[in-house]
Short mmCIF file of C-alpha atoms in Angstrom, two decimals:
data_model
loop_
_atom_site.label_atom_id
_atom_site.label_comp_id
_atom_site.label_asym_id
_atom_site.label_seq_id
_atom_site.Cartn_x
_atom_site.Cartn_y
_atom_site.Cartn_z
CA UNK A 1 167.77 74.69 57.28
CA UNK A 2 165.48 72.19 58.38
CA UNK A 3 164.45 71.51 62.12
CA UNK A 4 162.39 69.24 64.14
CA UNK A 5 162.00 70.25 67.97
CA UNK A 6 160.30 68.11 70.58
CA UNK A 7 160.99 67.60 74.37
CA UNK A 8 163.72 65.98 75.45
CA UNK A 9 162.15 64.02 78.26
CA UNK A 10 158.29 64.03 79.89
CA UNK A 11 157.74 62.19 82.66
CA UNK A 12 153.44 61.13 83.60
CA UNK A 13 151.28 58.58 85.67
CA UNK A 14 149.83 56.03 84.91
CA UNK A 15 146.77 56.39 83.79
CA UNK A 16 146.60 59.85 82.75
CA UNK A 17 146.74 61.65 79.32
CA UNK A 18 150.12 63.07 77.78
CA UNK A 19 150.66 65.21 74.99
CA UNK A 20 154.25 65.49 73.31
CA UNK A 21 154.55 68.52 70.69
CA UNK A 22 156.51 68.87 67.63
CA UNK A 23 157.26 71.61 65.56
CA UNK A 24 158.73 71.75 62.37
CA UNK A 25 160.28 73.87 59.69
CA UNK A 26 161.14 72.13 56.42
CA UNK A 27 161.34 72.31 52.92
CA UNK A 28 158.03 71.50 51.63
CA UNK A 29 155.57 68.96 53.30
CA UNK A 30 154.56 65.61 52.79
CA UNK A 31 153.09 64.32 55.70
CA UNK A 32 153.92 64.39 59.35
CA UNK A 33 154.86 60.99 61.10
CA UNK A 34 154.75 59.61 64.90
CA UNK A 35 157.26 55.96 66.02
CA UNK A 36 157.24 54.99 68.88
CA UNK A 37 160.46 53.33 69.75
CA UNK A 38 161.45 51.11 72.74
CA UNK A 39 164.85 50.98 74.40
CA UNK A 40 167.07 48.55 71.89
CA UNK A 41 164.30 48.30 69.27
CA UNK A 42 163.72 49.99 66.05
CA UNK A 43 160.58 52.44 65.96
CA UNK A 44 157.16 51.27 65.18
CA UNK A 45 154.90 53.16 63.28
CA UNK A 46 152.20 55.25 65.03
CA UNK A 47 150.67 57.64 62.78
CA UNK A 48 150.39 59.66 59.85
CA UNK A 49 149.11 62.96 59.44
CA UNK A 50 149.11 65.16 55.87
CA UNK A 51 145.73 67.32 56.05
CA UNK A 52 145.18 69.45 59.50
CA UNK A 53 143.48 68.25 62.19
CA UNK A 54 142.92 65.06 64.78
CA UNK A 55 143.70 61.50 63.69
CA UNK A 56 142.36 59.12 66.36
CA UNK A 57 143.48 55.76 66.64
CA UNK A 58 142.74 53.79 70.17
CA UNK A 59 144.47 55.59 72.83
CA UNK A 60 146.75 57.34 70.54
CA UNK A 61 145.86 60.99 68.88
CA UNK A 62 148.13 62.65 66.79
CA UNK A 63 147.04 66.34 65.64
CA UNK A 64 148.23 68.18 62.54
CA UNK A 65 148.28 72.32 61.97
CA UNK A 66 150.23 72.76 58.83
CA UNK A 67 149.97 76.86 58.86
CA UNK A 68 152.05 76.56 62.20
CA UNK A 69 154.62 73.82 61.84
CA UNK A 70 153.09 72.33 64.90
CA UNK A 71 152.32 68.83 65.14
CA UNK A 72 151.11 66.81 69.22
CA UNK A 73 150.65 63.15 69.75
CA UNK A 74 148.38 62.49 72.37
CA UNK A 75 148.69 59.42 74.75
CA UNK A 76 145.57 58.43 76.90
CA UNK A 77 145.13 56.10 80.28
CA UNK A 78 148.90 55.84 79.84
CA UNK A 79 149.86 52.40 80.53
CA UNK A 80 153.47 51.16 81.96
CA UNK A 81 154.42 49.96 78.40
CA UNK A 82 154.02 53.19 77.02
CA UNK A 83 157.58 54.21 78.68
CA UNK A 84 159.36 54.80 75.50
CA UNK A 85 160.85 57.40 72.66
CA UNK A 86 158.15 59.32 71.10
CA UNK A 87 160.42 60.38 67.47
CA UNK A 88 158.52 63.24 65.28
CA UNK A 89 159.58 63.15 61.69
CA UNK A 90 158.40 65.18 58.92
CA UNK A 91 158.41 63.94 54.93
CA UNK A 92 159.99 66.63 52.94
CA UNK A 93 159.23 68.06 49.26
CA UNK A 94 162.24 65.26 48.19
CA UNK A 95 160.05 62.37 50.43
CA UNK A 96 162.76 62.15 52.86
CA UNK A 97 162.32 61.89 56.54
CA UNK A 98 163.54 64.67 58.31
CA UNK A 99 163.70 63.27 62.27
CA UNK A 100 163.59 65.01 65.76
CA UNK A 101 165.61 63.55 68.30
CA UNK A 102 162.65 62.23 69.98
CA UNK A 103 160.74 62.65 73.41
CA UNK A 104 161.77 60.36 76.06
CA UNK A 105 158.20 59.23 77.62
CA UNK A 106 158.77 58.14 81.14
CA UNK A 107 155.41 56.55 83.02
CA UNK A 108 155.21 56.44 87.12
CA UNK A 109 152.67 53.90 88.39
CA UNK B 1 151.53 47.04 58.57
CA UNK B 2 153.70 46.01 55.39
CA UNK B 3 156.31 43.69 57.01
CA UNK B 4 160.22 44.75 56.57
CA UNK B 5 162.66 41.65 58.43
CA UNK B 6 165.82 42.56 58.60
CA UNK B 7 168.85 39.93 59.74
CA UNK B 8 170.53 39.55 61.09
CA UNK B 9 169.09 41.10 64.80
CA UNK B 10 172.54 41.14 66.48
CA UNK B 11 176.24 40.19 65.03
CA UNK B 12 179.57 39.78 66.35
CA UNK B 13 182.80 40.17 64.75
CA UNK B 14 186.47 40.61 64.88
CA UNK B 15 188.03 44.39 63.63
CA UNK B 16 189.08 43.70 59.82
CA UNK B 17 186.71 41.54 59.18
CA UNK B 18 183.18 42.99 57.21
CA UNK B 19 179.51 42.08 58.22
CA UNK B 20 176.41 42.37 55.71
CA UNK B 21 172.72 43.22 56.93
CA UNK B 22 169.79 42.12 54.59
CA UNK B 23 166.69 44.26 54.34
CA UNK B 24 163.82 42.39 52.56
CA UNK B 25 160.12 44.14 52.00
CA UNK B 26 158.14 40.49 52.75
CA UNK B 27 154.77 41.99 51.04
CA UNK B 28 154.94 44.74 48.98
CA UNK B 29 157.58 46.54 46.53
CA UNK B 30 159.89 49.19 47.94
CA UNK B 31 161.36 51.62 46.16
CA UNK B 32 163.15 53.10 48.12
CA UNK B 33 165.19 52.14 51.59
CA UNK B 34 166.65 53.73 53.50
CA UNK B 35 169.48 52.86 56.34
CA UNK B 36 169.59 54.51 59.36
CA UNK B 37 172.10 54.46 62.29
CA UNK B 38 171.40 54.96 65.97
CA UNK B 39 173.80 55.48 68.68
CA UNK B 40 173.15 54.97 72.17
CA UNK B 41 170.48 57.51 73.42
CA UNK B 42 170.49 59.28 70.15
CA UNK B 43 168.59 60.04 67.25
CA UNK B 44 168.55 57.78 64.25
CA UNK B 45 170.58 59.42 61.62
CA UNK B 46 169.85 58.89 57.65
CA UNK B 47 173.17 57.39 56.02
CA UNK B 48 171.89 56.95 52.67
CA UNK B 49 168.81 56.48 50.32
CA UNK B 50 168.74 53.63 47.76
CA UNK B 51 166.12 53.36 44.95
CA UNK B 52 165.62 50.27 43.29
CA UNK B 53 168.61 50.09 40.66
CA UNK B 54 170.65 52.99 40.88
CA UNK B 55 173.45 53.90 43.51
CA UNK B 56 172.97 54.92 47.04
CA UNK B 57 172.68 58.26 48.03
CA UNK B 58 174.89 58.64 51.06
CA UNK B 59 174.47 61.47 53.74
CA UNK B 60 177.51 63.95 54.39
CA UNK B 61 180.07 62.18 56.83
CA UNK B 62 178.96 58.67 55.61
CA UNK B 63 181.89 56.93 53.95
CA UNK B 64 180.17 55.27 50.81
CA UNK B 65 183.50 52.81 50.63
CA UNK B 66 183.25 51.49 53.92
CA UNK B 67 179.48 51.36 54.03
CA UNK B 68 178.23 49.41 50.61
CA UNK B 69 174.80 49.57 50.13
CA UNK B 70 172.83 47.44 47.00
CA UNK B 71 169.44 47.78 46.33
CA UNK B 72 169.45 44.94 43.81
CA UNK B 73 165.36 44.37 43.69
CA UNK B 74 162.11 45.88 45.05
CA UNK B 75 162.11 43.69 47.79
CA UNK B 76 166.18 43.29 48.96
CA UNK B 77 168.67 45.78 50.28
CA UNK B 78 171.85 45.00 51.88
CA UNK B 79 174.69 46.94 53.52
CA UNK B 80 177.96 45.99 54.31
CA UNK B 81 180.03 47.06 57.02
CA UNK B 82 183.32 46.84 55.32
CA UNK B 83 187.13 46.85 57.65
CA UNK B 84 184.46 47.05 60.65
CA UNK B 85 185.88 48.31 63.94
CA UNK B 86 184.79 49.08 67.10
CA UNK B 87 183.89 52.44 66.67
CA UNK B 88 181.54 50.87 64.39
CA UNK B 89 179.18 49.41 67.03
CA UNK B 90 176.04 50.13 66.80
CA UNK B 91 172.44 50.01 66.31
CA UNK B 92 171.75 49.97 62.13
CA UNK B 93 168.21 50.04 61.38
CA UNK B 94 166.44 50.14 57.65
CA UNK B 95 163.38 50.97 56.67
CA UNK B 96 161.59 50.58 53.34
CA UNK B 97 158.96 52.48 51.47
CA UNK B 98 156.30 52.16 48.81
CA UNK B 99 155.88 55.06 46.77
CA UNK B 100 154.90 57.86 48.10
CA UNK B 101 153.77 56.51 51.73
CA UNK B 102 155.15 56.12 55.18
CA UNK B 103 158.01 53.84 55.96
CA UNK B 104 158.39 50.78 57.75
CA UNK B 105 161.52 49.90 59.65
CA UNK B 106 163.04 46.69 60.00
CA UNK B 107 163.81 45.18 63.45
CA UNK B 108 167.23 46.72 63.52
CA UNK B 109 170.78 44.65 63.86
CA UNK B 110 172.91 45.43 67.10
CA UNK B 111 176.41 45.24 65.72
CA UNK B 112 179.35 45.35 68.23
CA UNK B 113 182.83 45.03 66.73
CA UNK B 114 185.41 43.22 69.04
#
């Protein structure tokens, strides 16, 4: 079968660096994607990784290793806003997105 | 980003009745879209794939006769709650994609169903 896991909840202050994992097992692989998505709002699109290693964009990292199934976004100087769902989904040999349940990103000043 | 607007963003109506939600790629061609429904504190969970011209491919559980999807053009989608009721509430989101690249969601429609 196929399977996303990521934490259910991570909790950080303000101003420091978080990293939310994501492992995978799926069939085939076409790219590894990060949302991040607010209470009541669809996701927004953070990233895309297909080849292995760190994508940096701004405060936001997101880190591909394809030989383990292991995927990590990486938040830094966390800011208040960035209290949201962090959803891992993978793109499958058919091109269809396979989600996680998502990481619930909670920020303490 | 390519822009995806859904509408509408939140709908009322009465049980019986039936509610449609547009999902239009504003700059670019998508062929595929996909709908998506999210319950309270939950995952979003794939109801069905459409490609441009050919019927929807729904996900197990999803009742393809009460939830119509059309995928008339590259750049419209639309699905229809049909005989809504209230267990229907809820948050449907769509997303659209260009081939072979990510997807880009539309702003989702809260419907509640009185």
């Amino acid at each position: 079968g196929q399977n996303i896991d990521q934490p259910t909840e991570m909790t950080a202050t303000e101003g420091a660096i978080v990293q939310i994992n994501c492992t995978y097992q799926t069939s085939g692989f076409n790219g590894l994607f990060w949302y991040q998505q607010h209470a009541g709002e669809a996701p927004t699109f953070l990233s895309y990784n297909v080849l292995d290693g760190l994508e940096e964009k701004g405060r936001f990292s997101s880190f591909l290793s394809r030989s383990k199934g292991y995927s990590y976004l990486l938040l830094k100087e966390l800011q208040m806003k960035d209290s949201a769902s962090y959803l891992c989904a993978v793109m499958d040999s058919n091109y269809q997105l396979i989600w996680g349940a998502g990481t619930k990103l909670i920020i303490k000043p | 980003g390519a822009v995806v607007s859904q509408h509408p963003s939140w709908v009322i109506c009465k049980s019986g009745t039936s509610v449609k939600i547009e999902c239009r790629s504003l700059d670019f061609q998508a062929t595929t879209m996909f709908w998506y429904r999210q319950f309270p504190k939950q995952s979003l969970m794939l109801m069905a794939t459409s490609n441009e011209g050919s019927k929807a491919t729904y996900e197990q559980g999803v009742e393809k006769d009460k939830f119509l999807i059309n995928h008339a053009s590259l750049t419209l989608s639309t699905l229809t709650v049909t005989s809504a009721h209230p267990e229907d509430s809820s948050f449907y989101i769509c997303s659209a994609r260009k081939r072979d690249t990510e997807a880009f969601f539309g702003q989702g429609t809260r419907l509640t169903v009185v």
